[in-house]
PDB file of C-alpha atoms in Angstrom:
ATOM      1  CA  UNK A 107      34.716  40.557-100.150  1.00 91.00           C
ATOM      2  CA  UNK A 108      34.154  37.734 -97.750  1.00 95.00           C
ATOM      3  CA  UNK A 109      31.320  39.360 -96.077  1.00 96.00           C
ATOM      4  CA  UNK A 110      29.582  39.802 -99.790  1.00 95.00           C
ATOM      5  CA  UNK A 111      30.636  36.387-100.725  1.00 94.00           C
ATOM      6  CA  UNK A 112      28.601  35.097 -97.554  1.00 95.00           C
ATOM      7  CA  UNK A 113      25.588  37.353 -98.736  1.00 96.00           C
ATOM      8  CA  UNK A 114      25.952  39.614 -95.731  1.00 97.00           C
ATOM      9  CA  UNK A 115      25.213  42.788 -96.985  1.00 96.00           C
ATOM     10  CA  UNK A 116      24.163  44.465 -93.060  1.00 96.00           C
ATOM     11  CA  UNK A 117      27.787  44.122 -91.331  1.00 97.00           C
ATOM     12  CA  UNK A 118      29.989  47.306 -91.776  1.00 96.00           C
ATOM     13  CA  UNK A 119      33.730  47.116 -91.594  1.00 97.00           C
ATOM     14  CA  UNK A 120      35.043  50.047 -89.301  1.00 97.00           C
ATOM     15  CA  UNK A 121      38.390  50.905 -87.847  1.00 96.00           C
ATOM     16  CA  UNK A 122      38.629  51.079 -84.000  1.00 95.00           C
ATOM     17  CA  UNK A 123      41.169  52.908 -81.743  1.00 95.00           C
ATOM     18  CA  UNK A 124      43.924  50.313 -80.470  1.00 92.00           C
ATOM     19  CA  UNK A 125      46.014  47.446 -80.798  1.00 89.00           C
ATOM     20  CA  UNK A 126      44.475  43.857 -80.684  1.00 87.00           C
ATOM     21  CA  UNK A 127      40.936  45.543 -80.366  1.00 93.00           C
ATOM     22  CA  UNK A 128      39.780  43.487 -83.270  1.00 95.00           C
ATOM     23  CA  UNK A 129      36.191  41.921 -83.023  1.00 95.00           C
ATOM     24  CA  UNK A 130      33.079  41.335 -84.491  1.00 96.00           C
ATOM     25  CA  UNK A 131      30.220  43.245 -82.542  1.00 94.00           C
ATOM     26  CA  UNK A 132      26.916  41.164 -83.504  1.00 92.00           C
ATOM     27  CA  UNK A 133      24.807  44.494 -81.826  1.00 92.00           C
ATOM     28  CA  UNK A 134      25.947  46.873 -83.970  1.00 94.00           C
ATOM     29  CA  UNK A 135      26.643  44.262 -86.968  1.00 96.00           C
ATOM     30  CA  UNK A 136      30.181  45.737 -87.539  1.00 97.00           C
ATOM     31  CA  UNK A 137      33.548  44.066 -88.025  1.00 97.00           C
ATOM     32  CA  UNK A 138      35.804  46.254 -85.735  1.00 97.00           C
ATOM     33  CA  UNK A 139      39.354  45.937 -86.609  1.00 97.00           C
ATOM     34  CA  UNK A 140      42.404  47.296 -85.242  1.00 95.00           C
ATOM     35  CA  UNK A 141      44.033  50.513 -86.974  1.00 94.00           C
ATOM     36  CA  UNK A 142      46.982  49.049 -88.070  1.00 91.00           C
ATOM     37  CA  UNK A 143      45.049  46.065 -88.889  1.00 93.00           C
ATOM     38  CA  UNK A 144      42.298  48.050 -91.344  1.00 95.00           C
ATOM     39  CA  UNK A 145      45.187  49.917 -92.827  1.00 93.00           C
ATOM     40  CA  UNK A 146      47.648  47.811 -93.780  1.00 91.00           C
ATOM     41  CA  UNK A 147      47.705  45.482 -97.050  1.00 87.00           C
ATOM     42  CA  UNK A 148      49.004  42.322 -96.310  1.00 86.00           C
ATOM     43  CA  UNK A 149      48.787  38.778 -95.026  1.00 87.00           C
ATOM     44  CA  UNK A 150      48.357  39.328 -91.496  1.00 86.00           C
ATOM     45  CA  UNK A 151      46.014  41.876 -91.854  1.00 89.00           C
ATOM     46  CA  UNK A 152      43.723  39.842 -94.237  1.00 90.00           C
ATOM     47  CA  UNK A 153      43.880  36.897 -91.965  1.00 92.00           C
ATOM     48  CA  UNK A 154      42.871  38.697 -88.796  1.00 93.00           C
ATOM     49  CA  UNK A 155      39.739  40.888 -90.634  1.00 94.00           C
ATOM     50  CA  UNK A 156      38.979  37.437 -92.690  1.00 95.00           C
ATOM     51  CA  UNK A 157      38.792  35.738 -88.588  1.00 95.00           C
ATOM     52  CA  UNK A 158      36.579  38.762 -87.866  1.00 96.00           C
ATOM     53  CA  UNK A 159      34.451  38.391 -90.951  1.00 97.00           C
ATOM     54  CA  UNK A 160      33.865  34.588 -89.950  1.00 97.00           C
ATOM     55  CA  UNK A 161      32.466  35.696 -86.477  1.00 97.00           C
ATOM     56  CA  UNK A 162      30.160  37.366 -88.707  1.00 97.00           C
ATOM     57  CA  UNK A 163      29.347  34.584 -91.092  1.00 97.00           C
ATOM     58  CA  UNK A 164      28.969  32.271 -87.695  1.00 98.00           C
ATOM     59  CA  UNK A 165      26.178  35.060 -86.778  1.00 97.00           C
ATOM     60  CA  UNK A 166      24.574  34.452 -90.501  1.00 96.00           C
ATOM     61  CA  UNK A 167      24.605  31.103 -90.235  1.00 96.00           C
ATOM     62  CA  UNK A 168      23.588  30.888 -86.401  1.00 96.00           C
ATOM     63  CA  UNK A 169      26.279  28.945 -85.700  1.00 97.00           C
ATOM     64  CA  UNK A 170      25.406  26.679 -82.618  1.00 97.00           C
ATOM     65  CA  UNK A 171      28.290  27.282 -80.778  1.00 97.00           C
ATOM     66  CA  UNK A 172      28.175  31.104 -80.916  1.00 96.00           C
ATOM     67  CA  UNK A 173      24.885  31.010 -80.154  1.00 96.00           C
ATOM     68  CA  UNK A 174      25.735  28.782 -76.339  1.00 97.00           C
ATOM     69  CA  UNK A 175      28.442  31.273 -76.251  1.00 96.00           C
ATOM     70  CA  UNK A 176      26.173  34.431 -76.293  1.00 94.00           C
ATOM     71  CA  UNK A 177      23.302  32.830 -73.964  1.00 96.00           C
ATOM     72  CA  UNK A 178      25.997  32.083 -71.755  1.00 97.00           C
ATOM     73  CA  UNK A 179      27.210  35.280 -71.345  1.00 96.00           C
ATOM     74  CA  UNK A 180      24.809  36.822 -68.957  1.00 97.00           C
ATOM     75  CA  UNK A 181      25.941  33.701 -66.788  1.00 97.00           C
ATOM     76  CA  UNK A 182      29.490  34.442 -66.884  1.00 97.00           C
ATOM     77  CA  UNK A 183      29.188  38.231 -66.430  1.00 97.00           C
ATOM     78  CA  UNK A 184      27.267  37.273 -63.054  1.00 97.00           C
ATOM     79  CA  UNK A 185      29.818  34.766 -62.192  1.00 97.00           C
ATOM     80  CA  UNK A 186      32.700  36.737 -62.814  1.00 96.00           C
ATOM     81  CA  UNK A 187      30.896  39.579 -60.577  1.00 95.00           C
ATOM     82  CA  UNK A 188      30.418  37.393 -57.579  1.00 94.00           C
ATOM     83  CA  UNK A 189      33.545  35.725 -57.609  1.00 92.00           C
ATOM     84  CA  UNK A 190      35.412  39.337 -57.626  1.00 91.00           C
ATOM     85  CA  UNK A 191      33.196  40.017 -54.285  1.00 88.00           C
ATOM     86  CA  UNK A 192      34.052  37.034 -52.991  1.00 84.00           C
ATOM     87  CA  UNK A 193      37.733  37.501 -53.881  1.00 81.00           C
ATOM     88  CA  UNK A 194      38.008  41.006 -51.887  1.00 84.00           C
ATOM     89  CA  UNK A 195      35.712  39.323 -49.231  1.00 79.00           C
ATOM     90  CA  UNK A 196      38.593  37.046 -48.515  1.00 75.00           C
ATOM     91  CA  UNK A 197      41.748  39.333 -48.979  1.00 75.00           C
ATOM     92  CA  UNK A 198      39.789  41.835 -46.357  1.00 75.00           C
ATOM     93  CA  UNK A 199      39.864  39.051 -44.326  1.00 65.00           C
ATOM     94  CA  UNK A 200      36.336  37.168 -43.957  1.00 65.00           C
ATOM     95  CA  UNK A 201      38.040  34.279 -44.462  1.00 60.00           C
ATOM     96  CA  UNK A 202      35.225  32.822 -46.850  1.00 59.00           C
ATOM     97  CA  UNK A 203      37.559  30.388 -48.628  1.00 57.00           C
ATOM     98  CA  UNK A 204      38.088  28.929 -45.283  1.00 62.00           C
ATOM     99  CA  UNK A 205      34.053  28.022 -45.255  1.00 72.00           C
ATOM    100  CA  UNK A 206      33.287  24.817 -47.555  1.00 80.00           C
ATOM    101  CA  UNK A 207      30.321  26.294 -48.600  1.00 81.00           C
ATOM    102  CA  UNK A 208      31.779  29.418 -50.031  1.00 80.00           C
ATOM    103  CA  UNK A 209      34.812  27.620 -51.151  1.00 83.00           C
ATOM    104  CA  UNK A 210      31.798  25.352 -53.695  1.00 89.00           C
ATOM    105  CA  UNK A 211      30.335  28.275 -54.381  1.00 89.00           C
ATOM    106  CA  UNK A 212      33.778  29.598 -55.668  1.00 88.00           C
ATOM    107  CA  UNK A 213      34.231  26.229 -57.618  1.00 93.00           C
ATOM    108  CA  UNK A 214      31.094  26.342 -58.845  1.00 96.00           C
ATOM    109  CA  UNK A 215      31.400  29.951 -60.426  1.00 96.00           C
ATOM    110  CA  UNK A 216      34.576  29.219 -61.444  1.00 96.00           C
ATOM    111  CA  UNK A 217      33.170  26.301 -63.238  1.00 98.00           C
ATOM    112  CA  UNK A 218      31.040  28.238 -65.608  1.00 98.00           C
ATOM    113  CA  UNK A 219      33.733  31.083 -66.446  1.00 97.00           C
ATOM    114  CA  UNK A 220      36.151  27.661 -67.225  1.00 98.00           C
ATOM    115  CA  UNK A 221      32.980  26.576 -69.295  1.00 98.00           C
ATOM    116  CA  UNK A 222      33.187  29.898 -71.657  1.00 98.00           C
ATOM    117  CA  UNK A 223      36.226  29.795 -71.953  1.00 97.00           C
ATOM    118  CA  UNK A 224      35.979  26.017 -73.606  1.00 97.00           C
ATOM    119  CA  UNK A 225      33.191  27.164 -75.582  1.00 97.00           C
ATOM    120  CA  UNK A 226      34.839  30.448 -76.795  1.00 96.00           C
ATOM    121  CA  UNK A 227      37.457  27.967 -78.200  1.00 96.00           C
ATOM    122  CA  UNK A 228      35.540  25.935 -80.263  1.00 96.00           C
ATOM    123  CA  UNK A 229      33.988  29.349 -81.595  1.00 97.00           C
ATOM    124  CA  UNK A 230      37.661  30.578 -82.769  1.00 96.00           C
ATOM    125  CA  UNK A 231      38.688  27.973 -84.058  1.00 95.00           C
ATOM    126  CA  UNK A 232      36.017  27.817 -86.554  1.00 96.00           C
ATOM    127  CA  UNK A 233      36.772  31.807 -87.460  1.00 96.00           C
ATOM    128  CA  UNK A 234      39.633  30.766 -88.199  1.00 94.00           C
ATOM    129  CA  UNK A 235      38.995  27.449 -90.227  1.00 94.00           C
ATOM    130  CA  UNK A 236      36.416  29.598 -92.042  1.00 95.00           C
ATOM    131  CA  UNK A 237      38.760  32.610 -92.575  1.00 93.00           C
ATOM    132  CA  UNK A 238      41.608  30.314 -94.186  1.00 91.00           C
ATOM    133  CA  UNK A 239      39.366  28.419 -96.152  1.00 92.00           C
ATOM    134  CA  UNK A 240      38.035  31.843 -97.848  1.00 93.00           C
ATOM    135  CA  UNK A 241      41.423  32.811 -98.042  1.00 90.00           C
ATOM    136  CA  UNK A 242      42.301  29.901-100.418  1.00 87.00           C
ATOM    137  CA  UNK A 243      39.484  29.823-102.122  1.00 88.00           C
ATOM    138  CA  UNK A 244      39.167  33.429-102.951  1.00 87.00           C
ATOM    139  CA  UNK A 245      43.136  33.300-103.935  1.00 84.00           C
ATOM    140  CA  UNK A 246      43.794  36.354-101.531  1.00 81.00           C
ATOM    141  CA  UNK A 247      46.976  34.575-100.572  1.00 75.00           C
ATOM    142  CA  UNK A 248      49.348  32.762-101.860  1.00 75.00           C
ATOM    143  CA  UNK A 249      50.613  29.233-100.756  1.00 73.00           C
ATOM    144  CA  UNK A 250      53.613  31.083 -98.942  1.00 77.00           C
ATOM    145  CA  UNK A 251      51.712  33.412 -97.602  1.00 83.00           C
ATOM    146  CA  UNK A 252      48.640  31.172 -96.857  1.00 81.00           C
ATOM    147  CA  UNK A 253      51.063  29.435 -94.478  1.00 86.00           C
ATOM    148  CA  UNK A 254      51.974  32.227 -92.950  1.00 85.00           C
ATOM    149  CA  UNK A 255      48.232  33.506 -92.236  1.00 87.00           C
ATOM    150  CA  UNK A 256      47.353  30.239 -90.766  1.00 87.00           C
ATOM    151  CA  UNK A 257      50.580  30.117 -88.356  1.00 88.00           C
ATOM    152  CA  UNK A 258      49.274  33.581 -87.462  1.00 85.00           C
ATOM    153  CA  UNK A 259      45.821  32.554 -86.554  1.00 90.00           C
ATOM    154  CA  UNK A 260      47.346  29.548 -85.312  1.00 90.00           C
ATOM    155  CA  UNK A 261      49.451  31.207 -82.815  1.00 88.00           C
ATOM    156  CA  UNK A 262      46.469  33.640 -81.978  1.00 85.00           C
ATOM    157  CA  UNK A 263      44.207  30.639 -81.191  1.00 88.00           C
ATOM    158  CA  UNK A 264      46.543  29.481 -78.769  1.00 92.00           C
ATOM    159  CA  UNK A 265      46.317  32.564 -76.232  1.00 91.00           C
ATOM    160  CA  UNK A 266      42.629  31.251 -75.961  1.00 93.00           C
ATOM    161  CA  UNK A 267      43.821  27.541 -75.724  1.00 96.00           C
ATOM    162  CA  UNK A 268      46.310  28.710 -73.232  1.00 95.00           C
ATOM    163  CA  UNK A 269      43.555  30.533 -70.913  1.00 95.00           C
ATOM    164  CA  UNK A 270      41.386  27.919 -71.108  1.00 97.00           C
ATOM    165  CA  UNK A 271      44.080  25.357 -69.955  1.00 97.00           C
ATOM    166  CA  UNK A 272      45.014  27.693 -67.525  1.00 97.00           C
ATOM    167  CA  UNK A 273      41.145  27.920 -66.101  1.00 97.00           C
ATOM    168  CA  UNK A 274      40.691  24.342 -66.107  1.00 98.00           C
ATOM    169  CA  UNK A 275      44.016  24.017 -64.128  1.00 97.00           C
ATOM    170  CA  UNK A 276      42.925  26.321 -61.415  1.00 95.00           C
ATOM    171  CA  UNK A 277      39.515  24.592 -61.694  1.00 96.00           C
ATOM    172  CA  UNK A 278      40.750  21.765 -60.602  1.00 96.00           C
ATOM    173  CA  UNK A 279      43.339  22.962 -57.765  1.00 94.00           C
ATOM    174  CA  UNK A 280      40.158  24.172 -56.222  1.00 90.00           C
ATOM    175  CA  UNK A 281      37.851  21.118 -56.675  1.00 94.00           C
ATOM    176  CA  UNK A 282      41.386  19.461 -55.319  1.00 93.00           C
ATOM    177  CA  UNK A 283      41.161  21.830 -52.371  1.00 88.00           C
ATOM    178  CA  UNK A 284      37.760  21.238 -51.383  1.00 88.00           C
ATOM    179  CA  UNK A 285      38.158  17.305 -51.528  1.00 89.00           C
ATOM    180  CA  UNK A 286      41.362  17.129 -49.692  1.00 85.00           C
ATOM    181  CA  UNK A 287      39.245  19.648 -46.973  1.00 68.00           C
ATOM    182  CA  UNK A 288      36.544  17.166 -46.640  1.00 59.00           C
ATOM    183  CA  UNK A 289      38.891  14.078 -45.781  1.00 52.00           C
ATOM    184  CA  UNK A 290      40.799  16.495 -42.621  1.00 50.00           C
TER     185      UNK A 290
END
């Protein structure tokens, strides 16, 4: 209903193996949701497909954010690779974090993964904002259980908040590192 409400008329809602394997997959303009999540008729379940759906209305409405997040991803998925090599470069004993260059290098793509995951925030945020505002609008819920939806999305959203907080911490441990190297 949201998605026709939106005018999106492309985006197919499917059920996927798993648990928590809930997305929205702009390639293949589907709303993926979790079995128990696409079978079961309550709250919860409309909340989390209604989040999905918004990813999907974001998409529609080329939502900036979304779209920094998806140009960024090529970025990140390079990032991530390197710092992995790096990472076993180090625990086989090359010792790069011991070289100031690498150990920038490290901060630096660190940096952009601690970037996405600051942008991915502000993206699910607004799924959410956009899922409970359909929800009260289209009278899906009610008060009680409007409450309840947004304490689930709520609590969801924080997993993000925490691994962003999280990044940023170890961000800065590292820019910390590399400073307190330069003064020895």
């Amino acid at each position: 209903a949201m998605l026709r409400q939106n005018g999106i008329n492309d985006v197919r809602v499917i059920s996927t193996p798993g648990q928590l394997t809930d997305h929205y997959d702009h390639t293949n303009k589907t709303v993926d949701l979790s079995e128990s999540v696409y079978a079961m008729n309550n709250v919860a379940a409309a909340a989390v497909a209604a989040h999905e759906v918004g990813h999907a209305v974001q998409h529609q409405q080329a939502y900036a954010w979304l779209n920094f997040r998806s140009k960024m991803v090529p970025a990140v998925q390079f990032s991530s690779n390197l710092l992995n090599y790096i990472m076993i470069a180090s625990l086989l004993g090359v010792g790069l974090m011991g070289n100031m260059t690498f150990l920038w290098i490290w901060i630096g793509l660190f940096a952009v993964t601690t970037l996405f995951a600051f942008v991915t925030l502000r993206v699910e945020f607004d799924a959410s904002r956009r899922a409970l505002v359909w929800m009260e609008q289209s009278g899906i819920a009610s008060s009680i259980e409007h409450d309840r939806a947004k304490n689930a999305l709520f609590w969801a959203a924080m997993t993000y908040t925490a691994a962003a907080i999280g990044s940023l911490a170890q961000l800065l441990y590292f820019i910390m590192m590399a400073m307190g190297r330069r003064d020895e």
